[in-house]
JSON list of C-alpha atoms in Angstrom, two decimals:
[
{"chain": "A", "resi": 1, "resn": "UNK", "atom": "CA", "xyz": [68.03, 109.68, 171.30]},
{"chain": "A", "resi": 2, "resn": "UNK", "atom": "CA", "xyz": [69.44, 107.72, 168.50]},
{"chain": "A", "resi": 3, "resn": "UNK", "atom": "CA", "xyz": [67.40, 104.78, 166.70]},
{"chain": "A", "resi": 4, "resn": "UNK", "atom": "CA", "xyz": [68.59, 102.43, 163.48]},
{"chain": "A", "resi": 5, "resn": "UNK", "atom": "CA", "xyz": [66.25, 102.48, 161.04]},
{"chain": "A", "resi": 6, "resn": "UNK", "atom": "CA", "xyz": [66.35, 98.46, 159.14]},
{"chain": "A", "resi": 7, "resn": "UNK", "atom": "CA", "xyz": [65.20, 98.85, 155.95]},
{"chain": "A", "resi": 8, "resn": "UNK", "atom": "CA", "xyz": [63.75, 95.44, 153.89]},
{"chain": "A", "resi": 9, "resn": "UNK", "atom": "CA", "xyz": [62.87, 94.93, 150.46]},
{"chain": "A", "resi": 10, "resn": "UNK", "atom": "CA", "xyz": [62.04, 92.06, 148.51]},
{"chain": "A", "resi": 11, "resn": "UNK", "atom": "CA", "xyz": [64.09, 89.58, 148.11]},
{"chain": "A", "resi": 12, "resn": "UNK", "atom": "CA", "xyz": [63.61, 89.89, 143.94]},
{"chain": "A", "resi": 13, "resn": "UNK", "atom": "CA", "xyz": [64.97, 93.31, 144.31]},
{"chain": "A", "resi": 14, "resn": "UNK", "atom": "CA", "xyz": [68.37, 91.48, 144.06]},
{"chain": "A", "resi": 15, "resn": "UNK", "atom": "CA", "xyz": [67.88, 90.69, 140.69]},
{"chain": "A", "resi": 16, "resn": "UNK", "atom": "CA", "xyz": [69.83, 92.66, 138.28]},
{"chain": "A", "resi": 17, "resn": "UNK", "atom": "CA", "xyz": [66.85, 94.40, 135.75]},
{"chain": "A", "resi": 18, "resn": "UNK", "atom": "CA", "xyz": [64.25, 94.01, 138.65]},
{"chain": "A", "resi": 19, "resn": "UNK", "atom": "CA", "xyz": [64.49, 97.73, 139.31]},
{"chain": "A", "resi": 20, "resn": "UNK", "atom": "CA", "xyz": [62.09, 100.08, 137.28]},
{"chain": "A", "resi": 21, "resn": "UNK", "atom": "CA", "xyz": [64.83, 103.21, 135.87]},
{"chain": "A", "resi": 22, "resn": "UNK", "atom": "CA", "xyz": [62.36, 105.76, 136.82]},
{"chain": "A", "resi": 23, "resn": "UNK", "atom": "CA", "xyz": [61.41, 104.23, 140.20]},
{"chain": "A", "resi": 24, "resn": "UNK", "atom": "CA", "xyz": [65.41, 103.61, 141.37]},
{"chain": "A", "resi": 25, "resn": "UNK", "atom": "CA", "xyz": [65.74, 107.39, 140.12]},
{"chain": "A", "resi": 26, "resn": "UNK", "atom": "CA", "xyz": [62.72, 108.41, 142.31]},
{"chain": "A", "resi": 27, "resn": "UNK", "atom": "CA", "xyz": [63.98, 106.44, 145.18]},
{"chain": "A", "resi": 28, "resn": "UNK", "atom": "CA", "xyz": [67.72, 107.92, 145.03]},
{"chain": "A", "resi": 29, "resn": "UNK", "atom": "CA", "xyz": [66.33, 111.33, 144.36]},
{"chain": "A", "resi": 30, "resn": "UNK", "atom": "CA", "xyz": [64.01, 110.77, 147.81]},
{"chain": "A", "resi": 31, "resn": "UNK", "atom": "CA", "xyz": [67.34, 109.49, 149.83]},
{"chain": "A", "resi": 32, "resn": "UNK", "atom": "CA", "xyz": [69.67, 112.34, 148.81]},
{"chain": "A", "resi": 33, "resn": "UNK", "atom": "CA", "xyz": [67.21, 115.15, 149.82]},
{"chain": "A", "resi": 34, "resn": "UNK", "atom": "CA", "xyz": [66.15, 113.03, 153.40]},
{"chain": "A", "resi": 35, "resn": "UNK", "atom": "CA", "xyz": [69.98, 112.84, 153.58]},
{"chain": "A", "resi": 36, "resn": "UNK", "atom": "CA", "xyz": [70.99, 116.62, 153.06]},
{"chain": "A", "resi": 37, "resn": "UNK", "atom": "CA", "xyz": [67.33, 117.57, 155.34]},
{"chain": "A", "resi": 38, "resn": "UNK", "atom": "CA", "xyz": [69.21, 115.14, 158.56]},
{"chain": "A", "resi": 39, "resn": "UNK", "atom": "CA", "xyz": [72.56, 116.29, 158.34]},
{"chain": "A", "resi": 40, "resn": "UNK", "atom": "CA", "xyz": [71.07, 120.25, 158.18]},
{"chain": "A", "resi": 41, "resn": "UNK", "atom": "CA", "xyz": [68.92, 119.38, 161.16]},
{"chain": "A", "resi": 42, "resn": "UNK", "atom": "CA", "xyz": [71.70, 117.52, 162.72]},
{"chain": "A", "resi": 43, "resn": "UNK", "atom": "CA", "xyz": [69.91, 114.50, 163.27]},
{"chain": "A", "resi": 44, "resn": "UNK", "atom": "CA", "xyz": [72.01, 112.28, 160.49]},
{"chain": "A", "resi": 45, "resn": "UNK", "atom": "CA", "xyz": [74.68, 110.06, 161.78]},
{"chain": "A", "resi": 46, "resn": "UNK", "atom": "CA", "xyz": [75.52, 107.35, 159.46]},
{"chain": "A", "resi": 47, "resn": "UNK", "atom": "CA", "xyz": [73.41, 105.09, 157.10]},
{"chain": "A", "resi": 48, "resn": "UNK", "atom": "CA", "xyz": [74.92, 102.86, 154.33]},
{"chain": "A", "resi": 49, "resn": "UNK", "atom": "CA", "xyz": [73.42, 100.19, 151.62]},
{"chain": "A", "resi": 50, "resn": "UNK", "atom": "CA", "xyz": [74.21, 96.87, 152.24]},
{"chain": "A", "resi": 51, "resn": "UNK", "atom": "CA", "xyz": [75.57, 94.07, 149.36]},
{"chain": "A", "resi": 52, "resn": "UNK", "atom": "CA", "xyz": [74.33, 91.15, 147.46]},
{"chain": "A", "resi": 53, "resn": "UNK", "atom": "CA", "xyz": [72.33, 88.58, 150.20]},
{"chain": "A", "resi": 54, "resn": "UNK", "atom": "CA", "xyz": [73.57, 86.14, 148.40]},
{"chain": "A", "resi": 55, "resn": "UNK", "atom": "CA", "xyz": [77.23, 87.14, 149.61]},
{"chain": "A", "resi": 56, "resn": "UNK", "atom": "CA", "xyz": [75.52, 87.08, 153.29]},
{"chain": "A", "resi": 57, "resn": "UNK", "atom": "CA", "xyz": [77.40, 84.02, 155.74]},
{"chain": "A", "resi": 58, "resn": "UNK", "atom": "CA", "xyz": [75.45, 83.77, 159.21]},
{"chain": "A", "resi": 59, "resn": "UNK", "atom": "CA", "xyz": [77.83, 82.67, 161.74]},
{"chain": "A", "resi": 60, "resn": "UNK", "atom": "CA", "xyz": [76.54, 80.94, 165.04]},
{"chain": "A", "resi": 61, "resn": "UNK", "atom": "CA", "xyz": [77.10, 78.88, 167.70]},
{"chain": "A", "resi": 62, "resn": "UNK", "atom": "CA", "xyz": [75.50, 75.06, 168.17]},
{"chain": "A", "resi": 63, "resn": "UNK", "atom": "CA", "xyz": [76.27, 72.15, 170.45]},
{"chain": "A", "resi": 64, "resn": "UNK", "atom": "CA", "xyz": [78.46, 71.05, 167.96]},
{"chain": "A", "resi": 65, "resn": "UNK", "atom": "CA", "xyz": [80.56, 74.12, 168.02]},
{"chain": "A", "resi": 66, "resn": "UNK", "atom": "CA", "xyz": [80.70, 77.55, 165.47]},
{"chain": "A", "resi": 67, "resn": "UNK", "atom": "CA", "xyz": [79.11, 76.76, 162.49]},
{"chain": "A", "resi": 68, "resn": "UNK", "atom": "CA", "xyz": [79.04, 79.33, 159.02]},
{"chain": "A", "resi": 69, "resn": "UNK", "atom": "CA", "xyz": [75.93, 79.22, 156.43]},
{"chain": "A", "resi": 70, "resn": "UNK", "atom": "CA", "xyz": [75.12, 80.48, 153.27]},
{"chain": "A", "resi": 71, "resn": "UNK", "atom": "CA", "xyz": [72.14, 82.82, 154.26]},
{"chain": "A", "resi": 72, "resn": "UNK", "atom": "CA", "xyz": [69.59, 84.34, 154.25]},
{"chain": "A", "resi": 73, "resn": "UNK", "atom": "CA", "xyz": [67.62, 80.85, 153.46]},
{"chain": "A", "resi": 74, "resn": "UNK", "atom": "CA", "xyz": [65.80, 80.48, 149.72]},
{"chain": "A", "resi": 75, "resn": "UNK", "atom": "CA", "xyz": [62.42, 81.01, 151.67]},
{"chain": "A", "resi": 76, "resn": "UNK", "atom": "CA", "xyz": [62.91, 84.30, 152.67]},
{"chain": "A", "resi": 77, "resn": "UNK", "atom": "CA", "xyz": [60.53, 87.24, 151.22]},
{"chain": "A", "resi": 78, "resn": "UNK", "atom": "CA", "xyz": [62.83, 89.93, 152.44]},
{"chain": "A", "resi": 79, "resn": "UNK", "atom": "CA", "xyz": [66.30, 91.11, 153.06]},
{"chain": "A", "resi": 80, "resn": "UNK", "atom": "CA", "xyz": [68.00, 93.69, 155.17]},
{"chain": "A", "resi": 81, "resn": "UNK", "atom": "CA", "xyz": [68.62, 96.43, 152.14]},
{"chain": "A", "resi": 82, "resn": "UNK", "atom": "CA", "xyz": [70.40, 99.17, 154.03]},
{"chain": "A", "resi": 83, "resn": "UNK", "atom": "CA", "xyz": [70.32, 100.56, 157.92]},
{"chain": "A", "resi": 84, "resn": "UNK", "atom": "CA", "xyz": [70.67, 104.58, 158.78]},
{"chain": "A", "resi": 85, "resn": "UNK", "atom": "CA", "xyz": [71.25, 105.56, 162.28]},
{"chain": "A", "resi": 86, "resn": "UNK", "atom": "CA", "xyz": [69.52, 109.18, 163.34]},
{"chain": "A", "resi": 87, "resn": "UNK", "atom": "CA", "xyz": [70.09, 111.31, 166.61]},
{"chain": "A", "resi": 88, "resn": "UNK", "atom": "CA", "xyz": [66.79, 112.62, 167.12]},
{"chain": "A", "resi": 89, "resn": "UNK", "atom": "CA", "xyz": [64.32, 114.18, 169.70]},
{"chain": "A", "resi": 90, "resn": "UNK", "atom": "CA", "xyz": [61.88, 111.73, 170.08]},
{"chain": "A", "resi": 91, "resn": "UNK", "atom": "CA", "xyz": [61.18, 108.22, 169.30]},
{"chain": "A", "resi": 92, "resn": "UNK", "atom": "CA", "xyz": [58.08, 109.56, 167.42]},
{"chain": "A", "resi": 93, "resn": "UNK", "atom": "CA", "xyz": [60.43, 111.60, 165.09]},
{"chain": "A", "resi": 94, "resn": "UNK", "atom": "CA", "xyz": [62.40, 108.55, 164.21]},
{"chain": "A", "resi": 95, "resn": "UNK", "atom": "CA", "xyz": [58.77, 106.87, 163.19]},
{"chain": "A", "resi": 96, "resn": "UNK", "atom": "CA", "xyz": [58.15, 109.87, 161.03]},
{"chain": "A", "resi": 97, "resn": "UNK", "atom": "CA", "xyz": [61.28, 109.71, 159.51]},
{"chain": "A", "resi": 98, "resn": "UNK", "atom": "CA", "xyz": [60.33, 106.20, 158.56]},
{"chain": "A", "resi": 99, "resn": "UNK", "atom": "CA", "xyz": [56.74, 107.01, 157.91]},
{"chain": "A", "resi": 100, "resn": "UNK", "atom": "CA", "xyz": [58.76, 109.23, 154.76]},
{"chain": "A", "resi": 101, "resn": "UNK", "atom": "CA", "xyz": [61.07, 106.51, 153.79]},
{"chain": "A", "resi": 102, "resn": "UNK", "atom": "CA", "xyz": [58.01, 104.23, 153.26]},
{"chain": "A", "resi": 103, "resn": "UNK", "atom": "CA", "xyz": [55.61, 106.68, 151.80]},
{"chain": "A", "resi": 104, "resn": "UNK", "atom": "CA", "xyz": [58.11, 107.08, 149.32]},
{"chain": "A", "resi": 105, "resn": "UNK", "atom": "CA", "xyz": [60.30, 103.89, 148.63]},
{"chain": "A", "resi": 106, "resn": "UNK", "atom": "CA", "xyz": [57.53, 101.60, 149.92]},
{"chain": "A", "resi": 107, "resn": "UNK", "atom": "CA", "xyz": [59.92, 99.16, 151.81]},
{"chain": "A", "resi": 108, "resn": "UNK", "atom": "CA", "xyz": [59.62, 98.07, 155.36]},
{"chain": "A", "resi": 109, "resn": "UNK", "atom": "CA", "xyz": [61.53, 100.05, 157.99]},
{"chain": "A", "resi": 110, "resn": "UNK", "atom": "CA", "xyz": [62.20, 98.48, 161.69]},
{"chain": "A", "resi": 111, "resn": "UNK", "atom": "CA", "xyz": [63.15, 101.46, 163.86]},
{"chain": "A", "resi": 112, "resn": "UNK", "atom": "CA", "xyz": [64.99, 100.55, 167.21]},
{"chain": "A", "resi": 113, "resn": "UNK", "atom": "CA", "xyz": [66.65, 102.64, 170.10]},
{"chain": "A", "resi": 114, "resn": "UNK", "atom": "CA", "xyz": [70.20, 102.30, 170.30]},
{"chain": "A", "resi": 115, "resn": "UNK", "atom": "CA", "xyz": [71.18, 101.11, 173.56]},
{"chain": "A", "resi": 116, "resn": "UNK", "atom": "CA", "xyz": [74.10, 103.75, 174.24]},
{"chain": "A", "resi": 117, "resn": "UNK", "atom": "CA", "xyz": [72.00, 105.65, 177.16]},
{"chain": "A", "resi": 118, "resn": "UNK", "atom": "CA", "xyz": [70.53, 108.11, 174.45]},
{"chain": "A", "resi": 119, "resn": "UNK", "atom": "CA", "xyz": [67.16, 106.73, 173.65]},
{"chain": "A", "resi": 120, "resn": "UNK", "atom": "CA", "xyz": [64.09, 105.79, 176.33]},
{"chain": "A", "resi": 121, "resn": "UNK", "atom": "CA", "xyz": [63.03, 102.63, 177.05]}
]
């Protein structure tokens, strides 16, 4: 069954200096060993960090035809920070995976089946 794990942070996370050293150590630490502990157990499949939000263009369609923004908006507390996509058992091992992530990092992580036949409704 595999899920993507969205992980959020603050928005303010963006801003170069906002990082404590010793907590972006902690937190890289924390993802290396969760990375080598997936790919042993086979569950790992891909994850990656994602750039700047303020490089972010959402592209959609109106009445008026495709339009391209600057996003996300000013108002927005949060930010999609990085997604990891696991092959896993069981949707509750997915939510333990992410139950570790947040434990540890303290972000928010959204955890959704892929739909490619592998996970249950």
């Amino acid at each position: 069954m595999k899920f993507i794990m969205l992980a959020y942070t603050n928005a303010q996370t963006w801003v170069e200096g906002s990082w404590d050293p010793e907590e972006f150590q902690r937190a890289c630490e924390f993802y290396e060993q969760l990375g080598k502990e997936l790919t042993e157990s086979g569950e790992f499949v891909a994850t990656a960090g994602l750039g700047d939000p303020s490089l972010t263009r959402t592209i959609r369609a109106t009445a008026a035809g495709t339009v391209a923004a600057d996003g996300p908006y000013a108002e927005v507390k949060e930010v999609l920070a990085s997604y990891g996509i696991v092959d896993v058992v069981s949707a509750d091992r997915a939510y333990e995976i992410a139950q570790r992530i947040v434990d540890t990092v303290g972000d928010i992580v959204e955890v959704r089946p892929l739909m490619d036949g592998s996970a249950e409704a």
